[in-house]
Coordinates of N, CA and C in Angstrom, one line a residue:
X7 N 3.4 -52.9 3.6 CA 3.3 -51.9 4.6 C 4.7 -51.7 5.2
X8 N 5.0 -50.5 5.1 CA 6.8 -50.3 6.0 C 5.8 -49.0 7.0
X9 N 6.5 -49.4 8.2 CA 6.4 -49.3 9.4 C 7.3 -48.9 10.2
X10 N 7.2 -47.1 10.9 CA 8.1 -46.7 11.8 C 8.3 -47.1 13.0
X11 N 9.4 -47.3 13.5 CA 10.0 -47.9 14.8 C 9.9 -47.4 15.7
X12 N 9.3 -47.9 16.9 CA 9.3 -46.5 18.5 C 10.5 -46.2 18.8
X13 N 11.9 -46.6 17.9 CA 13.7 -46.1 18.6 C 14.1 -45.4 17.4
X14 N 13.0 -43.8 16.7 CA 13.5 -42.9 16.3 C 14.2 -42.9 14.9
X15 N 13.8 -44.4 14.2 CA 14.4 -44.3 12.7 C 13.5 -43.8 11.9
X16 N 14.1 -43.4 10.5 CA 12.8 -42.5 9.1 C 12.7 -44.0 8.4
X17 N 11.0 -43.6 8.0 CA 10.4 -44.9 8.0 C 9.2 -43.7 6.9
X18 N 8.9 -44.7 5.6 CA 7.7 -44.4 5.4 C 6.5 -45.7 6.0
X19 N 5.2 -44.8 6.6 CA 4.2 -45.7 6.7 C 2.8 -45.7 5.6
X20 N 3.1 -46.8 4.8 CA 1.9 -46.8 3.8 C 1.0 -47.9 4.5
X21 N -0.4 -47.1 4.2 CA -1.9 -47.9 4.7 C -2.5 -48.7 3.4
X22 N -2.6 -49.3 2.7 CA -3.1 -49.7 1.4 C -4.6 -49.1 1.6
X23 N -5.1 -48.1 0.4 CA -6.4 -47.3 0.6 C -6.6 -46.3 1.5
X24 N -5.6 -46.0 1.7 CA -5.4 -45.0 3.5 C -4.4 -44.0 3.3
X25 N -3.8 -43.7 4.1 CA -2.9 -42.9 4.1 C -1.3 -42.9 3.9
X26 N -0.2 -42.2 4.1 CA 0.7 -42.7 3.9 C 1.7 -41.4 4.5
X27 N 2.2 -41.9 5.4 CA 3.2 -41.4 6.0 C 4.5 -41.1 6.1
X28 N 5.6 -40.0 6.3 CA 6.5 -39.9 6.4 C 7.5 -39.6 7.4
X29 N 7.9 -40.4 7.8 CA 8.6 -40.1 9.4 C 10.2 -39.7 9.8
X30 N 11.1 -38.9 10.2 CA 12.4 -38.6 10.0 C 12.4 -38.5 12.0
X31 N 13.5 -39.4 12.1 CA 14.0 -39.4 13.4 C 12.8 -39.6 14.6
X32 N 11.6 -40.7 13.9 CA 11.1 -41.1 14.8 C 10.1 -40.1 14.7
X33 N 9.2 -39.0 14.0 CA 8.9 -38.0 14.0 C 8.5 -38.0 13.1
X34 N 6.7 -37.7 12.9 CA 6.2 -37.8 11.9 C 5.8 -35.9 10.7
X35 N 6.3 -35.9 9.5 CA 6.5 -34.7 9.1 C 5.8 -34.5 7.8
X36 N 5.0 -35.5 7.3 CA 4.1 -35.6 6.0 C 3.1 -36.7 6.1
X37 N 2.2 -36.4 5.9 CA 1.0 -37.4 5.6 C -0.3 -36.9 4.8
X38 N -0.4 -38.2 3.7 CA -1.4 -37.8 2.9 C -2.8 -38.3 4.0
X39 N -3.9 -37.4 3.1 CA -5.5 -37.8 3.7 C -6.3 -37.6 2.9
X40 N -7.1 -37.9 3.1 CA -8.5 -37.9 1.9 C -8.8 -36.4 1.4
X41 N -8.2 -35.8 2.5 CA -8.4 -34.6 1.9 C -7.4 -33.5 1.5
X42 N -5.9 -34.4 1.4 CA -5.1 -33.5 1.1 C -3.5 -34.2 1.8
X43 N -2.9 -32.8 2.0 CA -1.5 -33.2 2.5 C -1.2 -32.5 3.8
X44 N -1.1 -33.0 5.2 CA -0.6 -31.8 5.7 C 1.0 -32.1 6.3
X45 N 2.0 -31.2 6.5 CA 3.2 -31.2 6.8 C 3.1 -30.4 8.2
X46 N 4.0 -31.5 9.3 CA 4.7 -30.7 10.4 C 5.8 -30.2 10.2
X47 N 6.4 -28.7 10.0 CA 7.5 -28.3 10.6 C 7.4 -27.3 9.2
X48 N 8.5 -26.9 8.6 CA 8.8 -25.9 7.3 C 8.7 -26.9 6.3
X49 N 8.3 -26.1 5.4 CA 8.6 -27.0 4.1 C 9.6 -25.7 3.0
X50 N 10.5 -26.3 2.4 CA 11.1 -25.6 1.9 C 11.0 -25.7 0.1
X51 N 10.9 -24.7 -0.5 CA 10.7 -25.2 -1.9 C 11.9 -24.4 -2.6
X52 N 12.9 -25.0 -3.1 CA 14.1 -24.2 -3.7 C 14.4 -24.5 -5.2
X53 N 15.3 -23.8 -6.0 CA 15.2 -24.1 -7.2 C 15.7 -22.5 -8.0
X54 N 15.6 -22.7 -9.0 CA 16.2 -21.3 -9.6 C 14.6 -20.2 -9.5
X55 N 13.7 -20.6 -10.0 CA 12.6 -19.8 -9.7 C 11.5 -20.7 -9.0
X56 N 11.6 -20.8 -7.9 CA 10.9 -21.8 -7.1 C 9.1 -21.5 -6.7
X57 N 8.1 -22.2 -7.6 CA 7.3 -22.5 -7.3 C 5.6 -23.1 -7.0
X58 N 5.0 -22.2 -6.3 CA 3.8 -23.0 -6.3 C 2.3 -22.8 -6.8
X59 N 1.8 -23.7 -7.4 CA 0.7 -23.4 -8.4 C -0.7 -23.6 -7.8
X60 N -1.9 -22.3 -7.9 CA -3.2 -22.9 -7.2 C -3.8 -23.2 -8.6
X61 N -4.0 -23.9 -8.8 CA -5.6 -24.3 -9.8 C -6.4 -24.9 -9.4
X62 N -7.7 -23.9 -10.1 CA -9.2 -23.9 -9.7 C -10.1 -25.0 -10.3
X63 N -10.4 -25.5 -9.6 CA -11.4 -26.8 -10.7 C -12.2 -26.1 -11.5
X64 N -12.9 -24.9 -10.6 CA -14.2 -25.0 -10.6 C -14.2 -23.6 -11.0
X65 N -13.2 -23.0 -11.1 CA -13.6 -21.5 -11.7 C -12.1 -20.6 -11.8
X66 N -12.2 -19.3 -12.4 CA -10.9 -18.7 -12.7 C -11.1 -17.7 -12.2
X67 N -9.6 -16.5 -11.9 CA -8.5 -17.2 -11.9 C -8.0 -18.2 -11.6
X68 N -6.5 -18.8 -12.1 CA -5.8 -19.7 -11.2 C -4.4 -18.9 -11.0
X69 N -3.5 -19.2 -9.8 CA -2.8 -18.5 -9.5 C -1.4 -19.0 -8.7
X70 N -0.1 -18.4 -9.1 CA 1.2 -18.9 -9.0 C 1.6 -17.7 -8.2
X71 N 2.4 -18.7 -7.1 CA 3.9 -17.9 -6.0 C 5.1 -18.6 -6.7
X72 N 5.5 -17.2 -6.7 CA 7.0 -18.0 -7.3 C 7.8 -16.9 -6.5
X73 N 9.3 -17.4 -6.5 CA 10.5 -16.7 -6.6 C 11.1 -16.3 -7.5
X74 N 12.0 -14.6 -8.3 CA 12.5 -15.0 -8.8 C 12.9 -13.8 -8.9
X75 N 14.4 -13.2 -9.3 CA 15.6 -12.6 -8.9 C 15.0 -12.1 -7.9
X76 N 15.3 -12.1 -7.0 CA 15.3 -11.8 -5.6 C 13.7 -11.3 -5.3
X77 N 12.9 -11.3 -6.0 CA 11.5 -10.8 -6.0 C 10.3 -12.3 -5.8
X78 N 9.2 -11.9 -4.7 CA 8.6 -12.8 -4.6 C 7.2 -12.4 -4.9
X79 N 6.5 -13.1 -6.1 CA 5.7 -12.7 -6.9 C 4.3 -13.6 -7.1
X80 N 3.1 -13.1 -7.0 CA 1.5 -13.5 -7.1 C 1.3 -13.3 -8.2
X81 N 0.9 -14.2 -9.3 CA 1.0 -14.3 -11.1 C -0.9 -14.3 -10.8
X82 N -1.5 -13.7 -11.6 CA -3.1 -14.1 -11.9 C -2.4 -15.0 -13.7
X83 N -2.3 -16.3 -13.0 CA -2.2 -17.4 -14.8 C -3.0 -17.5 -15.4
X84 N -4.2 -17.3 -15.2 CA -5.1 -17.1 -16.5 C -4.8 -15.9 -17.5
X85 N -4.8 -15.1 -16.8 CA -4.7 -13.6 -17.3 C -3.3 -13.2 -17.9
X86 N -1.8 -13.9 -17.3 CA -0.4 -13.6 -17.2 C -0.3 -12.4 -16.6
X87 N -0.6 -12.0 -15.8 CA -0.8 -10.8 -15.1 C 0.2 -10.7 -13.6
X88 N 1.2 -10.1 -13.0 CA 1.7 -9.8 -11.8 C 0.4 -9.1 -11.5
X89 N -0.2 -9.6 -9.8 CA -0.8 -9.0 -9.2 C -0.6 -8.3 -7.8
X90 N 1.1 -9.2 -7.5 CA 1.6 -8.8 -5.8 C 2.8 -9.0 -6.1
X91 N 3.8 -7.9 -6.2 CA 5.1 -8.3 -6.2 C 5.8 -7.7 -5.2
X92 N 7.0 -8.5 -4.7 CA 7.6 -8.1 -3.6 C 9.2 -7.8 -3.6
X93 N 9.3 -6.6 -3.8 CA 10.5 -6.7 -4.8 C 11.7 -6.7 -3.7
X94 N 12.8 -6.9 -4.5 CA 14.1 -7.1 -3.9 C 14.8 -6.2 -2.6
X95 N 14.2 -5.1 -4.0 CA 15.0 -3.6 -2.4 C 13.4 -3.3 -1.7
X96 N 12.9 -4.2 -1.3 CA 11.7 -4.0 -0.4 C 10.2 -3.5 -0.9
X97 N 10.5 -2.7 -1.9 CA 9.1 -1.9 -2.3 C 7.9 -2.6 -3.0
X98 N 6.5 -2.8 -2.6 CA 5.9 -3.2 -3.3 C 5.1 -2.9 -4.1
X99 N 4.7 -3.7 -5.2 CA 3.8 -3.1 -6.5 C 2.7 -4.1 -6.5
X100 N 1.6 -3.6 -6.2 CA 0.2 -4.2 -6.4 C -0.6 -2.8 -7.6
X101 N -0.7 -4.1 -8.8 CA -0.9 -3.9 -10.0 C -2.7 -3.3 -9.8
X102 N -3.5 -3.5 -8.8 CA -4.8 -3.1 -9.2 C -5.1 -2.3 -8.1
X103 N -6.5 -2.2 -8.1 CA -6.8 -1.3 -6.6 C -6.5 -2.1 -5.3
X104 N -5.8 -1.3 -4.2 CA -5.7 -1.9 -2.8 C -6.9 -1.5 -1.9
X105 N -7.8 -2.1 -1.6 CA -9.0 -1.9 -0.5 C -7.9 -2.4 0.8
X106 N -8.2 -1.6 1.7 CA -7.8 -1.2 3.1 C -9.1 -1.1 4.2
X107 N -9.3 -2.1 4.9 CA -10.3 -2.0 5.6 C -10.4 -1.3 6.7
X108 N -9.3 -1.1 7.6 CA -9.3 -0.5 8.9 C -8.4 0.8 9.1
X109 N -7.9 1.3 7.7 CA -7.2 2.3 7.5 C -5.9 2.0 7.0
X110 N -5.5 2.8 7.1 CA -3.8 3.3 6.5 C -3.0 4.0 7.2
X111 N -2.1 3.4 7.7 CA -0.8 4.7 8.0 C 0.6 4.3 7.5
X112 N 0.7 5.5 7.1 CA 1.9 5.7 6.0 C 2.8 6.7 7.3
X113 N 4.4 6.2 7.6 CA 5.5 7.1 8.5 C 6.1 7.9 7.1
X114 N 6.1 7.7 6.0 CA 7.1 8.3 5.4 C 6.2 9.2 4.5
X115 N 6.6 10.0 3.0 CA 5.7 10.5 2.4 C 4.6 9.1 1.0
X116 N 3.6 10.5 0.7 CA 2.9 9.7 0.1 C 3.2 10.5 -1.8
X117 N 3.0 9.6 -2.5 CA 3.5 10.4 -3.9 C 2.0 9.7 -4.6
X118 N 1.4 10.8 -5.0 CA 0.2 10.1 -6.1 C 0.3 10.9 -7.4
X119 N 0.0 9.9 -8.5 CA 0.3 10.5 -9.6 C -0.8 10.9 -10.2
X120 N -1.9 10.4 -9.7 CA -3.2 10.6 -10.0 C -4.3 11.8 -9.1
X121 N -5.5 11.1 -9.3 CA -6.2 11.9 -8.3 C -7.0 11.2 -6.8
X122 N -7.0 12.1 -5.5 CA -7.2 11.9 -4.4 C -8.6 11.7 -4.2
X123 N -9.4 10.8 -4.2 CA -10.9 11.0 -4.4 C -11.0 10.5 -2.4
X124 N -11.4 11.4 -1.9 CA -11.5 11.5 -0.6 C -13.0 12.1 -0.3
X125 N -13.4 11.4 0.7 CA -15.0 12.2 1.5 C -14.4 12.8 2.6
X126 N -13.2 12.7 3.1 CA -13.1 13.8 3.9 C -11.6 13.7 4.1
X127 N -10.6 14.5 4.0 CA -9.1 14.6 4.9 C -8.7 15.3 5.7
X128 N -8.0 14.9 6.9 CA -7.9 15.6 8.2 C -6.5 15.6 8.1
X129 N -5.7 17.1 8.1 CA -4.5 17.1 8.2 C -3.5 17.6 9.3
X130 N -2.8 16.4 10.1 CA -2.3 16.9 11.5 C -1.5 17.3 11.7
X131 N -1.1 17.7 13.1 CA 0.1 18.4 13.6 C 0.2 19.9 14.2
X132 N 1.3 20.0 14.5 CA 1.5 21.4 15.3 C 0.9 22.7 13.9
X133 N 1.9 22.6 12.9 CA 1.4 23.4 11.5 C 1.5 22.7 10.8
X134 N -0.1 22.0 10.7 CA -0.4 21.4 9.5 C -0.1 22.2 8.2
X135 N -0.2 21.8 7.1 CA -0.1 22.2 5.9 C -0.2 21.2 4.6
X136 N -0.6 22.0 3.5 CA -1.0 21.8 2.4 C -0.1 22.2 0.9
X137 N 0.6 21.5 0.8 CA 0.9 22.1 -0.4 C 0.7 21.3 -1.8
X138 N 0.7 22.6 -2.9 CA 0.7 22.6 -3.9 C 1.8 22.8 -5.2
X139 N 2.3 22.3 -5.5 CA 3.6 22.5 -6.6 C 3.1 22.2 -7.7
X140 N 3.2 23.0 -8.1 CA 3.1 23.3 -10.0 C 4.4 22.9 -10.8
X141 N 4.2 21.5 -11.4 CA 5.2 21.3 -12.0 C 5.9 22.2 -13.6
X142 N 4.7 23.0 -13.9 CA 4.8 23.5 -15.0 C 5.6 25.1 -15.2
X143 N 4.6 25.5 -14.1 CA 4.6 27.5 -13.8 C 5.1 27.4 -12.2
X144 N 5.6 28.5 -12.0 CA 5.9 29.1 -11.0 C 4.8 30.1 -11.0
X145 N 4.2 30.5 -9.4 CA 4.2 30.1 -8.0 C 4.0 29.1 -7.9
X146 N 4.6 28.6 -6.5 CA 4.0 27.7 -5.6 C 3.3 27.9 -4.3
X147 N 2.0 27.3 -4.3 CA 1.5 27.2 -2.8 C 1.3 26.3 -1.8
X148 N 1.2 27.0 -0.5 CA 0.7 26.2 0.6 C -0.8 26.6 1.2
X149 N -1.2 25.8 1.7 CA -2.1 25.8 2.9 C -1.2 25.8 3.9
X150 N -1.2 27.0 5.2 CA -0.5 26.3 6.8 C -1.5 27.0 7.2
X151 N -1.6 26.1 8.9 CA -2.3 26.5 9.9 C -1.5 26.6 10.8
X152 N -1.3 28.4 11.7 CA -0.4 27.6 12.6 C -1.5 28.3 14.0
X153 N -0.9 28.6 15.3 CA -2.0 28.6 16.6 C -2.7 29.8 16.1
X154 N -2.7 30.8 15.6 CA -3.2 32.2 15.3 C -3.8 32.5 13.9
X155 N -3.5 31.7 12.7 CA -4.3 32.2 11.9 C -3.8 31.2 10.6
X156 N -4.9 31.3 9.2 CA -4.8 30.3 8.2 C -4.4 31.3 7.4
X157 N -3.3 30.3 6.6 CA -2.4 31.3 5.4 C -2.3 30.6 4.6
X158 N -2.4 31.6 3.1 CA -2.1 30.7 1.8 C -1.3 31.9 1.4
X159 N 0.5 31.0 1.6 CA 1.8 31.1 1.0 C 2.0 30.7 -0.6
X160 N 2.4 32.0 -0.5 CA 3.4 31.7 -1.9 C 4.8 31.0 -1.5
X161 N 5.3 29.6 -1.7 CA 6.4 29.3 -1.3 C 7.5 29.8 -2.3
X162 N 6.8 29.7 -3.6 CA 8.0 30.2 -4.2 C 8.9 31.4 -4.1
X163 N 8.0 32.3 -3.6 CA 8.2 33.6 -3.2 C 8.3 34.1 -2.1
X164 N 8.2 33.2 -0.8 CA 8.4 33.3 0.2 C 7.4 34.5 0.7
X165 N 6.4 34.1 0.3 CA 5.2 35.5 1.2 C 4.2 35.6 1.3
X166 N 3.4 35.7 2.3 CA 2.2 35.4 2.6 C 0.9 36.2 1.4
X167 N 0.2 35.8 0.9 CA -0.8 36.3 0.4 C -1.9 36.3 0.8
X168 N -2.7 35.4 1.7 CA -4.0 36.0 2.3 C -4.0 35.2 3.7
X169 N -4.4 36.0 4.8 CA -4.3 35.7 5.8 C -5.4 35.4 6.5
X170 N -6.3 34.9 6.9 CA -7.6 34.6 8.1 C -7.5 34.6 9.4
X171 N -6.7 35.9 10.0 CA -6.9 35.6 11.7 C -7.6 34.7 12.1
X172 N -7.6 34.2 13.6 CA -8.2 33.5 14.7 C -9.9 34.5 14.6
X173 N -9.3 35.7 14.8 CA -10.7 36.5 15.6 C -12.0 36.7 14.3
X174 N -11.5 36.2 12.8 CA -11.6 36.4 12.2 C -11.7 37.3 10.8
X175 N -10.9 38.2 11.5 CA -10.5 39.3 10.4 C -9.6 38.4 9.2
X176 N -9.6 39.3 8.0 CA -9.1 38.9 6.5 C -7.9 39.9 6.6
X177 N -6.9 39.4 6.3 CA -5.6 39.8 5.5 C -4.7 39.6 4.5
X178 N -4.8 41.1 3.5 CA -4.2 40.6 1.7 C -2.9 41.6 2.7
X179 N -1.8 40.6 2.8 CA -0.6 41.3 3.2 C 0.0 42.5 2.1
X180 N 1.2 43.3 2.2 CA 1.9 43.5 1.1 C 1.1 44.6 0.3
X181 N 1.7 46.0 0.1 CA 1.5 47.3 -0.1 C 0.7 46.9 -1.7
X182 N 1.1 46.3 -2.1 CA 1.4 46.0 -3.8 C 0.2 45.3 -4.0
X183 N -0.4 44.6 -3.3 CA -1.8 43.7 -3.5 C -3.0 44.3 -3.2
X184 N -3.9 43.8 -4.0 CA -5.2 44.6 -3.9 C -6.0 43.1 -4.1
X185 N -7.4 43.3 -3.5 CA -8.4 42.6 -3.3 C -9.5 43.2 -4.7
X186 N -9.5 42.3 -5.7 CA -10.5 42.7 -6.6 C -11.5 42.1 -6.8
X187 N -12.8 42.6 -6.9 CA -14.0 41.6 -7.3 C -14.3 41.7 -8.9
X188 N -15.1 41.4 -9.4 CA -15.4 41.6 -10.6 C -16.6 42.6 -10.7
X189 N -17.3 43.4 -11.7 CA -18.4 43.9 -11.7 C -19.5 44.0 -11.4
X190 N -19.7 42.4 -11.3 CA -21.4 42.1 -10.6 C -21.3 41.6 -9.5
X191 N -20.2 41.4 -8.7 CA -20.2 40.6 -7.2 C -19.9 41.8 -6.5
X192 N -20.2 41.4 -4.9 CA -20.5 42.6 -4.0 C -19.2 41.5 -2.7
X193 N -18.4 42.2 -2.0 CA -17.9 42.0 -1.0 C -18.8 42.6 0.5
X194 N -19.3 41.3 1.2 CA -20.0 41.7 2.0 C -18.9 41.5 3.2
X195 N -18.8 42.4 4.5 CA -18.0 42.5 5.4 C -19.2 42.4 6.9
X196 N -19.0 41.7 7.9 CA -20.1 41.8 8.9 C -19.4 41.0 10.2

C-alpha cells in the first residue's frame, strides 16, 4: 500500500480489493470504484486523432469521439457511419434527422434542398414575404404583405400581378392583364 502524505506530495494510494488512488500536490485527481472511474479537474486526451470509445455490452450501436483534422466527430462503429460532425470552419453536419424539441431559431438564412413538410408556418416582420425562385424558367415570385394589402410579385419583372386590398377588393394591375376563367367556372363577386 503507498500512501499520500498530509504535506502535499503525488502519491498513488492502492487499497488491495478496493480502490486505488491518484494524488498530485496533495490533491486527490483519479480514483477507481466498483463502479468505474471518476476524475477531479480536466482530463485531457491528446494524440494525432485523439480518442474515446463507448461499447455496449448489452446492445448496438457502439460509438466513438474522436478528433481529427481540426473536426470533432460522433462515429455510429457498428455501422462506420459519421453521425455528428463538427467541422473546422464551424458548420455542422448531422447525417440523419434532427428532432428539436422546444423549437428552432435560426438569425441567419435557411437553404433546404428538399421539401418543407410543416402543419403550419408563420412568417414575420414589418413585410413579411415569401419567395419563390425557379431555378430553371424565369419569372420569379413573391408572396409580400405589407400594412395595406397582399401581393404576388413578379420579382423578375419587377411588377405587381395580383393585388388583395385590406378592404378587400382584388387587383390584376397593368392594362395588358386580364383575369380569365375557363368555360365551366363562374367568378362570383359579393
Amino acid at each position: 500500500k503507498i500512501q499520500a502524505t498530509s504535506n502535499g506530495e503525488n502519491a498513488i494510494n492502492i487499497v488491495p480489493n478496493g480502490t486505488t488512488e491518484l494524488y498530485f500536490d496533495g490533491t486527490k485527481k483519479l480514483e477507481t470504484t466498483s463502479t468505474g472511474v471518476d476524475v477531479t479537474g480536466a482530463l485531457t486526451i491528446s494524440g494525432t486523432t485523439p480518442i474515446i470509445n463507448f461499447a455496449e455490452s448489452d446492445g448496438n450501436p457502439d460509438y466513438r469521439i474522436f478528433a481529427e483534422g481540426g473536426a470533432l466527430t460522433i462515429r455510429d462503429q457498428t455501422s462506420i457511419a459519421n453521425r455528428f460532425v463538427i467541422n473546422s470552419d464551424g458548420h455542422v453536419d448531422v447525417t440523419g434527422n434532427l428532432d428539436v424539441g422546444a423549437g428552432l431559431d435560426v438569425t441567419g438564412n435557411i437553404v433546404a434542398t428538399g421539401a418543407v413538410d410543416a402543419v403550419g408556418i408563420t412568417i414575420g416582420g414589418n413585410t413579411p414575404s415569401l419567395n419563390f425562385n425557379d431555378g430553371n424558367d424565369d419569372p420569379d415570385f413573391r408572396f409580400i404583405v405589407n400594412s395595406n394589402s397582399f401581393i404576388l410579385e413578379d420579382t423578375t419583372n419587377s411588377a405587381n400581378r395580383l393585388i388583395v386590398n385590406s378592404d378587400g377588393h382584388l387587383q390584376v394591375p397593368n392594362d395588358n392583364q386580364k383575369l380569365q376563367l375557363g368555360a365551366s367556372q363562374d367568378l362570383e363577386i359579393f
